[in-house]
Amino acid sequence: MKLTAYILASDPGKIEGSVLSYYDLVSRIVVSYDENGRGWTGSPAHTEECLRRLRSLDREKKMVFSPGHYARAEKAPLDNDTFQRQAALNEASEGADWILQIDTDEIIAAPDLFAACVTEAARTGYDAVNYPATWLYAHAGGSWYLCWCRRGWRRMIDYPGPVAVKAGSRLKHCRRISSEHKFFHVDVGRNPSPLAWPDGVAVSKVIRASEGIFHFSWIRPQAWLESKIASWGHHSAGLRDWNVDIERWLAAHRHPIRTSIQSQFIRETSLYHWSLAPVRVPARVDALLEECRPANFPSAGVAEHASEVGGV
């Protein structure tokens, strides 16, 4: 079975660690980027930084660099997200059987196990693979982070969309395909996690959370995080005040243990509970993080004392 992958080149934070976690599994990687260096909202993205770092790690010349126009002002940011992913997936599908959809802030902890799941899904007639992700919010020091959890410090497993799909798949929303397809759903228990998607999906395989994907979404310097928020697809969703989130995030770095305890008593009305639990990333993930270079990112006028909070 021939595996390929695509990358959206706009977020360089953990790009080396992410790509190296699956580089040996794929024969080709389509690197999709906006030709004008813009994110989905039209704000500047870190395109050149991404391209420079990707070229430096592409030791086997697997990467195909593919520019396009994805900051369409007349479209909603999440529509631009889906549009760019579909274009990249179409290109990656040429001569391939399955396509990996791993974002550049996600690291696969156990690539051999991951590959075995994709192979089993293909062999048994599935259309896509869901794989459990631990969403990391703050760096608490060393190999320790604060992760998204439920009450009682039970780790919350996230599923932003299939991380592997059959070649030629059609995306409906960001990474997601129609719920009518057949999903090989990997979870951390025999019953689907609360955020498993689509609703009612059956568990195909059980693994440990430490063998899943680690999502370093908010693990970055403050200026860099603010830049990401300004350009990502969720920026305008619900007219959310992201300043509140930034303040919470800063507090979590200053006092990680206290924040974790206090978060257990915050009332929320949805599954997206803001509770946080300490988690140690596996040694392999830690080693891949060592491959990640500091970004060439200028100050965006934020407080100097917090500009490196969250760096690894």
XYZ file of C-alpha atoms in Angstrom:
312
model
C 0.000 0.000 0.000
C 1.343 3.405 -0.980
C 0.999 6.183 1.598
C 1.483 9.864 0.898
C 0.812 12.942 3.030
C 0.083 16.630 2.725
C 1.250 19.549 4.856
C -0.263 23.015 5.176
C 2.805 25.240 5.467
C 1.822 28.099 7.742
C 2.700 27.022 11.298
C 6.396 26.151 11.800
C 6.308 25.658 15.580
C 6.761 21.883 15.818
C 7.158 21.256 12.102
C 10.347 19.146 12.248
C 9.050 16.910 15.021
C 5.704 16.504 13.312
C 7.044 15.591 9.873
C 9.786 13.325 11.212
C 7.206 11.367 13.201
C 5.800 9.960 9.933
C 8.434 10.807 7.295
C 9.581 7.188 6.938
C 5.994 5.963 6.447
C 5.242 7.914 3.261
C 6.649 8.039 -0.248
C 5.668 11.641 -1.044
C 4.623 14.772 0.858
C 2.679 17.582 -0.802
C 3.545 20.909 0.836
C 0.626 23.275 0.262
C 1.025 26.986 0.947
C -0.569 30.303 0.087
C 1.369 31.982 -2.703
C 1.093 35.358 -0.945
C 2.101 34.062 2.472
C -1.345 34.581 4.013
C -3.448 32.561 6.416
C -7.123 31.722 5.947
C -8.234 35.045 7.460
C -5.904 37.018 5.197
C -3.431 37.738 8.008
C 0.266 37.078 7.366
C 1.365 33.484 7.981
C 4.858 32.076 8.599
C 5.074 30.547 5.139
C 8.709 31.265 4.327
C 9.822 29.992 7.728
C 7.911 26.756 7.113
C 9.311 26.257 3.629
C 12.881 26.892 4.738
C 12.658 24.408 7.586
C 10.876 21.769 5.508
C 13.512 21.909 2.770
C 16.260 21.476 5.337
C 14.784 18.256 6.763
C 13.724 16.655 3.453
C 16.736 14.341 3.259
C 15.143 11.976 0.711
C 13.544 14.682 -1.438
C 10.019 13.423 -0.856
C 8.446 16.885 -0.783
C 6.564 18.540 -3.618
C 5.982 22.257 -3.028
C 2.600 23.444 -4.243
C 1.543 27.127 -3.982
C -2.025 28.357 -4.422
C -4.462 31.110 -3.491
C -6.117 30.145 -0.203
C -6.707 33.473 1.559
C -9.928 34.193 -0.319
C -11.375 37.337 1.253
C -14.923 36.534 0.118
C -14.908 33.174 1.906
C -15.117 32.251 5.584
C -11.774 31.150 7.119
C -12.935 27.575 7.718
C -14.116 27.371 4.099
C -10.607 28.421 3.044
C -9.212 25.752 5.369
C -11.300 23.038 3.692
C -10.530 24.381 0.216
C -6.762 24.269 0.761
C -6.874 20.816 2.307
C -8.917 19.468 -0.582
C -6.499 20.860 -3.147
C -3.569 19.309 -1.264
C -5.375 15.992 -0.813
C -6.178 15.858 -4.533
C -2.525 16.314 -5.426
C -1.354 13.833 -2.800
C -3.850 11.262 -4.134
C -2.037 10.919 -7.444
C -0.551 7.429 -7.521
C -1.382 6.824 -3.835
C -3.727 4.523 -1.922
C -4.113 6.448 1.336
C -3.297 10.010 2.423
C -2.106 11.179 5.852
C -3.614 14.415 7.177
C -1.280 15.404 10.013
C -1.042 19.074 10.963
C 2.370 20.551 11.704
C 1.682 20.918 15.445
C 0.820 17.216 15.813
C 3.342 14.465 16.579
C 2.627 10.735 16.210
C 3.996 8.969 19.293
C 4.059 5.408 17.889
C 4.395 5.535 14.072
C 4.651 1.772 13.580
C 1.389 1.236 15.457
C -0.192 4.104 13.554
C 0.891 2.603 10.211
C -0.464 -0.802 11.264
C -3.857 0.778 11.955
C -3.946 2.420 8.524
C -2.940 -0.881 6.889
C -5.654 -2.755 8.775
C -8.238 -0.128 7.816
C -7.306 -0.444 4.151
C -7.319 -4.246 4.285
C -10.754 -4.438 5.921
C -12.561 -1.957 3.682
C -12.665 1.247 5.712
C -12.583 4.761 4.221
C -10.811 6.731 6.946
C -8.898 6.386 10.214
C -9.741 8.285 13.402
C -6.831 8.363 15.846
C -6.815 9.619 19.453
C -5.088 12.928 20.170
C -4.036 14.510 23.455
C -4.491 18.278 23.238
C -1.671 20.107 25.047
C -2.361 23.548 26.442
C 0.679 24.688 28.429
C 4.283 23.668 29.045
C 4.817 22.979 32.740
C 8.553 22.279 32.458
C 10.759 19.512 31.075
C 8.650 16.710 29.607
C 5.543 17.834 31.501
C 2.575 19.674 30.027
C -0.988 20.521 30.938
C -3.487 18.696 28.765
C -7.184 19.074 28.200
C -9.140 16.836 30.571
C -12.507 16.138 32.164
C -13.345 16.390 35.837
C -11.224 14.106 37.963
C -8.207 14.714 35.705
C -9.462 12.147 33.188
C -7.665 12.881 29.945
C -9.940 14.241 27.211
C -9.232 12.563 23.877
C -9.804 14.752 20.842
C -10.759 13.870 17.262
C -10.489 16.934 14.974
C -11.032 14.700 11.935
C -9.624 11.612 10.212
C -5.833 11.618 10.127
C -5.746 9.169 7.203
C -8.206 8.860 4.314
C -8.456 6.919 1.079
C -7.010 8.607 -1.976
C -9.579 10.714 -3.780
C -11.665 11.442 -0.677
C -13.876 14.537 -0.591
C -13.643 16.753 2.466
C -16.773 18.353 3.914
C -15.333 20.473 6.731
C -11.618 20.934 7.391
C -10.238 17.368 7.695
C -13.623 15.720 7.987
C -15.351 13.693 5.309
C -19.028 12.749 5.229
C -20.196 10.796 8.279
C -21.743 8.276 5.883
C -18.305 6.776 5.255
C -16.880 3.801 7.117
C -14.455 4.848 9.861
C -11.716 2.747 11.440
C -11.963 4.325 14.874
C -9.002 3.986 17.220
C -9.724 4.915 20.845
C -8.283 4.532 24.340
C -11.163 2.392 25.661
C -13.737 -0.086 24.451
C -16.416 2.613 24.343
C -16.024 5.710 22.159
C -14.584 8.781 23.881
C -17.028 11.694 24.410
C -15.560 13.617 21.462
C -15.471 10.626 19.115
C -16.791 11.458 15.661
C -19.096 10.710 13.953
C -21.743 10.076 16.582
C -22.292 6.399 17.200
C -18.993 5.290 15.674
C -17.830 1.863 16.846
C -14.356 1.331 18.291
C -12.196 -0.703 15.914
C -9.006 -0.811 17.970
C -7.923 0.196 21.482
C -4.514 1.727 22.217
C -2.984 3.657 25.099
C -3.287 7.438 25.073
C 0.517 7.603 25.188
C 0.577 5.812 21.798
C -1.669 8.345 20.102
C -1.054 11.804 18.689
C 0.137 14.734 20.794
C -1.303 18.032 19.620
C 0.913 21.007 20.537
C -1.618 23.615 19.459
C -0.934 26.199 22.181
C 2.672 25.241 22.975
C 4.498 28.243 21.550
C 5.718 31.755 22.419
C 2.964 34.271 23.191
C 3.596 36.470 20.146
C 3.533 33.392 17.980
C 0.297 32.155 19.552
C -1.380 35.509 18.965
C -0.258 35.391 15.345
C -1.658 31.875 14.921
C -5.012 32.870 16.406
C -5.183 35.832 14.007
C -4.738 33.618 10.940
C -6.415 30.308 11.770
C -9.842 29.166 10.683
C -11.467 29.444 14.133
C -10.513 33.104 14.603
C -13.905 34.591 13.818
C -16.036 31.653 14.991
C -18.625 32.939 17.431
C -16.928 36.354 17.685
C -14.934 34.938 20.597
C -12.807 37.214 22.765
C -9.420 35.518 22.460
C -7.829 37.947 24.951
C -9.561 36.034 27.736
C -8.028 32.806 26.468
C -4.578 34.385 26.317
C -4.850 35.522 29.934
C -5.869 32.036 31.053
C -3.009 30.559 29.075
C -0.458 32.896 30.658
C -1.776 32.056 34.130
C -1.390 28.335 33.372
C 2.300 28.831 32.627
C 2.939 30.927 35.717
C 1.203 28.506 38.075
C 0.620 25.149 36.309
C -0.242 23.071 39.390
C -2.555 25.678 40.880
C -4.215 26.182 37.495
C -4.782 22.434 37.120
C -6.437 22.217 40.548
C -8.552 25.329 40.100
C -9.687 24.239 36.649
C -11.510 21.285 38.200
C -13.989 23.673 39.785
C -14.833 25.741 36.698
C -18.363 25.156 35.487
C -18.797 24.611 31.775
C -21.918 23.692 29.845
C -20.362 21.599 27.087
C -17.937 18.734 26.575
C -15.276 21.331 25.828
C -14.444 21.606 29.504
C -11.499 23.799 30.349
C -10.100 21.447 33.030
C -6.392 20.714 32.794
C -4.305 17.767 33.948
C -0.522 17.270 34.056
C 0.795 14.797 31.508
C 4.287 13.669 30.589
C 4.945 13.149 26.898
C 6.624 9.863 25.837
C 10.392 9.786 25.394
C 10.098 9.472 21.614
C 7.937 12.591 21.391
C 10.365 14.422 23.650
C 13.226 13.405 21.355
C 11.353 14.672 18.292
C 10.765 17.999 20.031
C 14.532 18.374 20.251
C 14.536 18.493 16.429
C 12.298 21.566 16.418
C 14.223 24.754 15.848
C 13.289 28.083 17.411
C 11.192 30.009 14.939
C 12.534 33.125 13.291
C 9.607 35.112 14.616
C 9.833 38.862 15.312
C 8.050 40.476 18.233
C 4.478 41.523 17.531
C 4.393 44.194 20.218
C 3.434 41.950 23.117
C 4.807 42.049 26.634
C 8.498 41.159 26.582
C 8.396 39.250 29.847
C 5.971 36.724 28.365
C 7.290 36.494 24.829
C 8.892 33.083 25.312
C 6.271 31.496 27.561
C 5.378 28.088 26.209
C 8.589 27.467 24.285
C 10.132 23.996 24.396
